[in-house]
PDB file of C-alpha atoms in Angstrom:
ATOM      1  CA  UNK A   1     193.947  25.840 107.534  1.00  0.00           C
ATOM      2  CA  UNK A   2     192.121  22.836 106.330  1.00  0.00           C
ATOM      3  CA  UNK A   3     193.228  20.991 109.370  1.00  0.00           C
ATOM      4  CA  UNK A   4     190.872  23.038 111.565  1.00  0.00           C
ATOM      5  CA  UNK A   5     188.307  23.122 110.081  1.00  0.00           C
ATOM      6  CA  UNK A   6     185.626  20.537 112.265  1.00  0.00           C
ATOM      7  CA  UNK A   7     184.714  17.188 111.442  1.00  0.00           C
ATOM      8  CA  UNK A   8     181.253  16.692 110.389  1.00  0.00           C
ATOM      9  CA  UNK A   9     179.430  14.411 112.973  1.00  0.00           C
ATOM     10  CA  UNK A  10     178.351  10.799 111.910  1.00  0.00           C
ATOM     11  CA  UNK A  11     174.952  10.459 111.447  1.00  0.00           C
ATOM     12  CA  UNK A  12     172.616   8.710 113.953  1.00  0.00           C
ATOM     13  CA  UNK A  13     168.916   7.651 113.345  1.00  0.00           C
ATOM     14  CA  UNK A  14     169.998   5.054 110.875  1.00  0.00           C
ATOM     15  CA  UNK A  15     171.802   7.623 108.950  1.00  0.00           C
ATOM     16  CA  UNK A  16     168.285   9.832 108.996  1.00  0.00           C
ATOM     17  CA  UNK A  17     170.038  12.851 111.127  1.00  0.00           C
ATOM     18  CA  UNK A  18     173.018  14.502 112.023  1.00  0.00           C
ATOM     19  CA  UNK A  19     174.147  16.708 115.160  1.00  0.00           C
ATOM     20  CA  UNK A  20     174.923  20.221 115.016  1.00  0.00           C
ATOM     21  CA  UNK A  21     177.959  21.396 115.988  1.00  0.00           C
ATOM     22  CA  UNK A  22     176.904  22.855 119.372  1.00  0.00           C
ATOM     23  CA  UNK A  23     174.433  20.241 119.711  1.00  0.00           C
ATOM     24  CA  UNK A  24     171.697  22.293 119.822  1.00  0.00           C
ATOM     25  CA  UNK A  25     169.750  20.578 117.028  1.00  0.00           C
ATOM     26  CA  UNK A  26     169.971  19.107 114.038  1.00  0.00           C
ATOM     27  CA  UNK A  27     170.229  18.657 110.601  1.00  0.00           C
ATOM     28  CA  UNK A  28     167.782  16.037 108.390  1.00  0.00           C
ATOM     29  CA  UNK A  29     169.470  14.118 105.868  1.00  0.00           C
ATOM     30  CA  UNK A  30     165.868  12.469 104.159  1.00  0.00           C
ATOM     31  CA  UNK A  31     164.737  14.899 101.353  1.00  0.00           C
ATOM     32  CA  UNK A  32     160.924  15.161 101.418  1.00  0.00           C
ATOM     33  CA  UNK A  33     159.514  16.398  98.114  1.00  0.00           C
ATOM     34  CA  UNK A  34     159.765  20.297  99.053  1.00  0.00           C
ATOM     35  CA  UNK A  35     162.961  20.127  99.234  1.00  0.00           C
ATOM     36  CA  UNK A  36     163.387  17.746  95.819  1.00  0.00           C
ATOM     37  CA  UNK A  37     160.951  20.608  94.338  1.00  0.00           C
ATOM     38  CA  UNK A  38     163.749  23.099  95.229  1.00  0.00           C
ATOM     39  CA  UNK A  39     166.491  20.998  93.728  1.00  0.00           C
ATOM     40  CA  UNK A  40     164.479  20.735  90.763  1.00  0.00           C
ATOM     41  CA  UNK A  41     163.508  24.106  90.546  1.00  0.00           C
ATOM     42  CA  UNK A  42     167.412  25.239  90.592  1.00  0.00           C
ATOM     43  CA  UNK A  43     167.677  22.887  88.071  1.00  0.00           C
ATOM     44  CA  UNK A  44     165.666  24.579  85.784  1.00  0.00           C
ATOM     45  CA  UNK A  45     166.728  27.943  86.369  1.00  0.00           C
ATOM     46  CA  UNK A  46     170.298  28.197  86.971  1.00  0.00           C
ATOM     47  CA  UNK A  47     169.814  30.850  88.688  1.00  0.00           C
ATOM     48  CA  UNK A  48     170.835  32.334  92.354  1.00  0.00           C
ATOM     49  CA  UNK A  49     169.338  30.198  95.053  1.00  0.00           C
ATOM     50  CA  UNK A  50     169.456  30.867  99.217  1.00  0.00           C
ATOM     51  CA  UNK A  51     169.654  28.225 101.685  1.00  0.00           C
ATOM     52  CA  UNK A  52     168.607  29.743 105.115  1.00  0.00           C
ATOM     53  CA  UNK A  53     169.985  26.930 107.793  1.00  0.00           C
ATOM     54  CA  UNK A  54     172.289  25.490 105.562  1.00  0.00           C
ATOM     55  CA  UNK A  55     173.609  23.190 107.906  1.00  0.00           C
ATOM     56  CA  UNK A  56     176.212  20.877 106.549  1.00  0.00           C
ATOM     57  CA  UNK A  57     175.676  21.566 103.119  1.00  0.00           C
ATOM     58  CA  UNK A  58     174.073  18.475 101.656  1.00  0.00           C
ATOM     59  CA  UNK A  59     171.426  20.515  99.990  1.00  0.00           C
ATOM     60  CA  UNK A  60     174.163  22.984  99.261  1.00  0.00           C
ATOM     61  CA  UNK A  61     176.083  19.968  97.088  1.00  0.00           C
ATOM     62  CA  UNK A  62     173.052  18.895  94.917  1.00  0.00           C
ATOM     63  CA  UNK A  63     171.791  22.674  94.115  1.00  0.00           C
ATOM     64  CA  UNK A  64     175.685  23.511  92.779  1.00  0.00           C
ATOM     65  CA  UNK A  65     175.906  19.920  90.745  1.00  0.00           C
ATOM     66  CA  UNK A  66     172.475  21.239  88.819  1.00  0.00           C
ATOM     67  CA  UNK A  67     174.182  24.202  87.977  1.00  0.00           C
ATOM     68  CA  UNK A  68     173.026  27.064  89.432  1.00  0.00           C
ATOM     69  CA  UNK A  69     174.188  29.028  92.421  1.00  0.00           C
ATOM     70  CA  UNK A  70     173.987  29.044  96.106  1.00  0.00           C
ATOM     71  CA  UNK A  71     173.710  31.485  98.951  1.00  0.00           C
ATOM     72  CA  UNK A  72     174.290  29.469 102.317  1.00  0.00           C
ATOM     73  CA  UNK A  73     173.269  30.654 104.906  1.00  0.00           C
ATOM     74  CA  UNK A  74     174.117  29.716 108.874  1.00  0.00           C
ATOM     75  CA  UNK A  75     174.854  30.941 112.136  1.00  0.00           C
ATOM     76  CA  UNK A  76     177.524  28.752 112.794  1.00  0.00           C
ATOM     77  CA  UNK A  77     180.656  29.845 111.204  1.00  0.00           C
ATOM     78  CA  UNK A  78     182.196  26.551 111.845  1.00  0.00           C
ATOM     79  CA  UNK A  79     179.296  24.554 110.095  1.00  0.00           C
ATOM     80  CA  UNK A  80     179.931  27.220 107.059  1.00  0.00           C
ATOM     81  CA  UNK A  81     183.784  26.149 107.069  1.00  0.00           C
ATOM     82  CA  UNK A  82     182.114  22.410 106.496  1.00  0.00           C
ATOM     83  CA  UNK A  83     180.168  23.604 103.588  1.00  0.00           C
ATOM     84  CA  UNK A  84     183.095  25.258 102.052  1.00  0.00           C
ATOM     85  CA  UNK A  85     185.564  22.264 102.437  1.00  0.00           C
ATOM     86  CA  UNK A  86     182.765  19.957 101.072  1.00  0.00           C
ATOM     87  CA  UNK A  87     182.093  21.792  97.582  1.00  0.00           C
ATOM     88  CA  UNK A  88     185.434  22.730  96.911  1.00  0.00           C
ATOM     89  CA  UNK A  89     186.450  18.892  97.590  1.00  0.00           C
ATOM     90  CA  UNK A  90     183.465  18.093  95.420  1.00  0.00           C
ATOM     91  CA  UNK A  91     184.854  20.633  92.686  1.00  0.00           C
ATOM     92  CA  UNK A  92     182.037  22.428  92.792  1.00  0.00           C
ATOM     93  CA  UNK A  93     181.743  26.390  92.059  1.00  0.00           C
ATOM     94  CA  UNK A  94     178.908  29.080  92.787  1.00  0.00           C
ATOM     95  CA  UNK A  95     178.993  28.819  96.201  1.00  0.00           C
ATOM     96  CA  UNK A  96     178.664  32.022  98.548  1.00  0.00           C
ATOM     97  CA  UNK A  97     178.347  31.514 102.472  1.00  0.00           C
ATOM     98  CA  UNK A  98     177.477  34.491 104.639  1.00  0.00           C
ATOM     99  CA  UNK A  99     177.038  34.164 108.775  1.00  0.00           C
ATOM    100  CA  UNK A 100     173.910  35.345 109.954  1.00  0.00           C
ATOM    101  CA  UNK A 101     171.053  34.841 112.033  1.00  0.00           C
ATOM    102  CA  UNK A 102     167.706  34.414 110.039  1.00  0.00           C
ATOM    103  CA  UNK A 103     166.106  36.879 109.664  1.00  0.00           C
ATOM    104  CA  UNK A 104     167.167  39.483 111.990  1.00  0.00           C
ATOM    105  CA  UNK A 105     170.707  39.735 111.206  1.00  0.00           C
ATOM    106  CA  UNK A 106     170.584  39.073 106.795  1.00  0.00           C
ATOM    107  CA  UNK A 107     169.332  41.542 104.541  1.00  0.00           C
ATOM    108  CA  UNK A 108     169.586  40.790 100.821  1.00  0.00           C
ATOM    109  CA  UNK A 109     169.066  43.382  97.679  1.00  0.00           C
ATOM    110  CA  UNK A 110     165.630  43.451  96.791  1.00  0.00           C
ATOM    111  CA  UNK A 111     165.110  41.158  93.606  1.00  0.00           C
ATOM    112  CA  UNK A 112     168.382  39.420  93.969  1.00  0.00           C
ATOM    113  CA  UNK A 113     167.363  35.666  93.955  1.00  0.00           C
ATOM    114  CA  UNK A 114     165.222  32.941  92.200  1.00  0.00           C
ATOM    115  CA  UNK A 115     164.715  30.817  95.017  1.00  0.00           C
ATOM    116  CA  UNK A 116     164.689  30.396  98.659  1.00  0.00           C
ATOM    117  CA  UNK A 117     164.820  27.231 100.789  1.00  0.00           C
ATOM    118  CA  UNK A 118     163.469  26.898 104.602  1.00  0.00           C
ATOM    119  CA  UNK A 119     164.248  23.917 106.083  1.00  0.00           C
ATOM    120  CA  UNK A 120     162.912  22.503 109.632  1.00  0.00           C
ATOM    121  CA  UNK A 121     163.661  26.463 110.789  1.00  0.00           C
ATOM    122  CA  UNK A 122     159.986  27.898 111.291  1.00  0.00           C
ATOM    123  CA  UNK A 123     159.159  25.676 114.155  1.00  0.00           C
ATOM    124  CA  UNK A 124     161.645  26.901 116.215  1.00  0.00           C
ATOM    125  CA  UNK A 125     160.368  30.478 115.265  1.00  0.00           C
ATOM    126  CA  UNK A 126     158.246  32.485 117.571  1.00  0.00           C
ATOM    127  CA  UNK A 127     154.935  34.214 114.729  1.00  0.00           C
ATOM    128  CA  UNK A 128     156.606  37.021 114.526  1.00  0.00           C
ATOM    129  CA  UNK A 129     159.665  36.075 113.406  1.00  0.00           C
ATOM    130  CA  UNK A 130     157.836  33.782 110.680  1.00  0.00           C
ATOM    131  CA  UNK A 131     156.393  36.955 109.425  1.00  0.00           C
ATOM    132  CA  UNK A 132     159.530  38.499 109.516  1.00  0.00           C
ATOM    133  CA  UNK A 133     161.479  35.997 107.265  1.00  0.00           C
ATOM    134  CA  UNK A 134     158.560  36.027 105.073  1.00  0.00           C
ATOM    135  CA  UNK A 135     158.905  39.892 104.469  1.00  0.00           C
ATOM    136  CA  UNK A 136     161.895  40.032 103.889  1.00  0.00           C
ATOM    137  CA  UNK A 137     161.938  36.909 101.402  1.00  0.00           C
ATOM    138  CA  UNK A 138     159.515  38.100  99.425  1.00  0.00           C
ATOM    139  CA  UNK A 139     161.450  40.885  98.494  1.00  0.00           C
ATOM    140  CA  UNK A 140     164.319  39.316  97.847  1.00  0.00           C
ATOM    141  CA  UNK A 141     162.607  36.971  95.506  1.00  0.00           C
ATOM    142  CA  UNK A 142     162.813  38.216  91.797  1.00  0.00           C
ATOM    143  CA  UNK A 143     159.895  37.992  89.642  1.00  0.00           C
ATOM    144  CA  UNK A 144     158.677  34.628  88.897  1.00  0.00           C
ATOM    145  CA  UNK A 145     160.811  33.177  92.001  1.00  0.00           C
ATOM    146  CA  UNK A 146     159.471  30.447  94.566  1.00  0.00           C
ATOM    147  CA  UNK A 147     159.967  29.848  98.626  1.00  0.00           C
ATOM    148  CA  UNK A 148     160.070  26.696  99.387  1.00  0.00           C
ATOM    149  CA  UNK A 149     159.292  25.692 103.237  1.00  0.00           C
ATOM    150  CA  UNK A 150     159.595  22.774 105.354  1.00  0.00           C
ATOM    151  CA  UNK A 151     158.301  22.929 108.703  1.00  0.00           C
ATOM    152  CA  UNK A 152     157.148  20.420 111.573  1.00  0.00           C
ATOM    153  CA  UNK A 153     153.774  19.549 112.298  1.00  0.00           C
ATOM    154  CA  UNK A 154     152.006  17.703 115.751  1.00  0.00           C
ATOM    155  CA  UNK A 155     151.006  14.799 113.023  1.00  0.00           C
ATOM    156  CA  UNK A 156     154.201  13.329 112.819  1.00  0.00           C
ATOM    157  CA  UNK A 157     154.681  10.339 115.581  1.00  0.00           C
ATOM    158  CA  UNK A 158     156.558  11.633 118.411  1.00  0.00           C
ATOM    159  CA  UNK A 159     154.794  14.764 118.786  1.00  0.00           C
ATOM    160  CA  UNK A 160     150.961  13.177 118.387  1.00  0.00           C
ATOM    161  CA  UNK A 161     149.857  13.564 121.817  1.00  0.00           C
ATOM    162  CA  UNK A 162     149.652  17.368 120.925  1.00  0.00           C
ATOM    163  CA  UNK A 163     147.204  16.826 118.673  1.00  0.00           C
ATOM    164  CA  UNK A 164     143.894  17.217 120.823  1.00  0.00           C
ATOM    165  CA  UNK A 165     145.284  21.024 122.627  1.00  0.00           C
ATOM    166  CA  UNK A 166     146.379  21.726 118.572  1.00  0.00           C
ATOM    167  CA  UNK A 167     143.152  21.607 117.093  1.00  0.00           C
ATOM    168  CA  UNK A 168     141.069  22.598 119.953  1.00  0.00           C
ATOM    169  CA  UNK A 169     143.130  25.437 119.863  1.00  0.00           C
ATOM    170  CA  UNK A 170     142.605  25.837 115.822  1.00  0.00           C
ATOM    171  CA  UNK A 171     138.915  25.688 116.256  1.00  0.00           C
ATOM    172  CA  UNK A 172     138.946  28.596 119.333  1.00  0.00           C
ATOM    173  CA  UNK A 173     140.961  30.620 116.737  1.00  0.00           C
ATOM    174  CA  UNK A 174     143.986  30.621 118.538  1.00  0.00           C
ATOM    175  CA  UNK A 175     146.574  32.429 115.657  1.00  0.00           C
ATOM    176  CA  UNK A 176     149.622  30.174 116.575  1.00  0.00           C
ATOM    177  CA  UNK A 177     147.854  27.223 117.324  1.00  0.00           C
ATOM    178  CA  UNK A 178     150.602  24.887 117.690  1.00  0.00           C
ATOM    179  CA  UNK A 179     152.879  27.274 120.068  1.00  0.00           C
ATOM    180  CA  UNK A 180     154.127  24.461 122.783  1.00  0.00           C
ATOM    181  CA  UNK A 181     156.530  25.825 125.715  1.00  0.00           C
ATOM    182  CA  UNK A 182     158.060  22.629 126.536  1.00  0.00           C
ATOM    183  CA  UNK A 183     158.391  19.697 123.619  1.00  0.00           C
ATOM    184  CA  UNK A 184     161.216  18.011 125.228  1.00  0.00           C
ATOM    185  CA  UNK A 185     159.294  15.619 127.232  1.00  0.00           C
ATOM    186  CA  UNK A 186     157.647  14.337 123.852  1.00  0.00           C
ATOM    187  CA  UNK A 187     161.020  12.955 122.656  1.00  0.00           C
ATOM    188  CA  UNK A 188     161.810   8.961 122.900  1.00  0.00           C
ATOM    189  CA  UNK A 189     163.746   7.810 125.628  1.00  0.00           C
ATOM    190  CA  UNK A 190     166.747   5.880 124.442  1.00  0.00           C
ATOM    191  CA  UNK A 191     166.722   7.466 120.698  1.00  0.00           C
ATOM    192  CA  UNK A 192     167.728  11.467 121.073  1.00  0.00           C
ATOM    193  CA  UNK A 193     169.060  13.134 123.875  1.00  0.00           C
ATOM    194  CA  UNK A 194     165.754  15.528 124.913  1.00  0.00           C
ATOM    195  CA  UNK A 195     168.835  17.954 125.756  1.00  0.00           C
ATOM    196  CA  UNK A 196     169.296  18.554 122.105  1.00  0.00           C
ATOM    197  CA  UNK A 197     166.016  19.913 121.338  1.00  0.00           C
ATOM    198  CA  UNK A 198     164.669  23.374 121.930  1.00  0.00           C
ATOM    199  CA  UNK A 199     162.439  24.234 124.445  1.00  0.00           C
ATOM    200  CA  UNK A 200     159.939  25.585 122.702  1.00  0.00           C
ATOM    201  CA  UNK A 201     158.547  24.790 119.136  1.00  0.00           C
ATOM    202  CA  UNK A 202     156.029  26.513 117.072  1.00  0.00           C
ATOM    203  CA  UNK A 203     153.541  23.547 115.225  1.00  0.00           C
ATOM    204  CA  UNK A 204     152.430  24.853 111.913  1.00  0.00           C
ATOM    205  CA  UNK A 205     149.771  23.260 109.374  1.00  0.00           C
ATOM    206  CA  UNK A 206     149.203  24.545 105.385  1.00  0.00           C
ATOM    207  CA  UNK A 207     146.764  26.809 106.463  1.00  0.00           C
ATOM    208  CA  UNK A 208     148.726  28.599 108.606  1.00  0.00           C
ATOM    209  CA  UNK A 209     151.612  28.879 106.277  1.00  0.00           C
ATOM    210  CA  UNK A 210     149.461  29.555 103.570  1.00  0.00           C
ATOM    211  CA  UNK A 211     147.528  32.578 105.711  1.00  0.00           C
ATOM    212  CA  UNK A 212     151.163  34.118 106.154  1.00  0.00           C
ATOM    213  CA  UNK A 213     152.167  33.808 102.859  1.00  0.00           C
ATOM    214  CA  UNK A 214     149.411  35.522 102.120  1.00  0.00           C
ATOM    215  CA  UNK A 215     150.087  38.167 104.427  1.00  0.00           C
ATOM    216  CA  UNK A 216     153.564  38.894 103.329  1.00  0.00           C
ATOM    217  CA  UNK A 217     152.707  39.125  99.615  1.00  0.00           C
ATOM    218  CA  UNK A 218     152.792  36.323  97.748  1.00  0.00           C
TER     219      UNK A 218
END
């Protein structure tokens, strides 16, 4: 029933971020241009586009109101129950939702979509699961279709004291440079709870993604 389905959290961050569900993370409400490439890219093909770590579905929304269709993927079956109330309140059609765990648990026919977004997933990602979900999206992708990744970096602010160990480690040829057991001590005082963020985060740069694009076929 619509009635049980869980209320979205309010935003915090000045309206920047939202809580999951089992507080565990969370999802970014400010579109970087990646992401407004993927919109636009949907836009122009009306074709079938995935969403691994869908979240609450505000990507979901703006893909569907271009037209074209949407495979949402999440873990949380509760957050997916969100997405679904959202676009059929917003009228919307093309919408398909399936639980999984990316990538182990979702396996898509090969050739079966136009475009793939990954958002703020691959740096909670261990390498080899990276490669993994790389694999297996580039068969997924038809011909002529685009990934389209977002990941986090040491250069933004609250993580820039890793920036010495990160490139020392680039330059000794370290393959996941940016591989940091602990990141929860990095986090503000006062602004998120540390106890919402992983343990562990994997720190990328566009080398690296590029080198494991490369790898998986693209």
């Amino acid at each position: 029933m619509k009635n049980d389905i869980p209320r979205m959290p309010e935003p915090v961050e000045n309206g920047m971020m939202i809580p999951t569900l089992d507080h565990q993370g969370w999802i970014w409400l400010y579109r970087d241009e990646v992401t407004n490439s993927y919109i636009d890219f949907a836009a122009g093909t009306k074709g079938s586009m995935l969403e691994a770590g869908a979240g609450y579905g505000h990507i979901v929304l703006e893909v569907l109101k271009e037209g074209a269709r949407v495979i949402a993927v999440e873990i949380s079956e509760e957050q997916l129950a969100i997405i679904k109330r959202r676009v059929a309140d917003s009228r919307l059609t093309g919408l398909e939702t399936i639980r999984a765990e990316f990538p182990e648990e979702l396996d898509m026919p090969e050739e079966s979509v136009d475009g793939v977004l990954v958002s703020r997933l691959f740096h909670f990602f261990t390498g080899d699961r990276i490669r993994e979900s790389l694999r297996k999206i580039h068969s997924w992708l038809k011909p002529g279709g685009k990934v389209f990744i977002v990941t986090d970096s040491v250069y933004r602010t609250i993580f820039k004291e890793l920036i010495p160990q990160y490139e020392k480690n680039a330059a000794d040829g370290v393959e996941w440079p940016g591989w940091v057991e602990e990141v929860r001590s990095l986090v503000p005082g006062g602004r998120i709870d540390p106890e919402t963020q992983p343990l562990a985060m994997n720190f990328t740069d566009p080398a690296i993604m590029r080198r494991e694009l490369v790898l998986a076929g693209f």
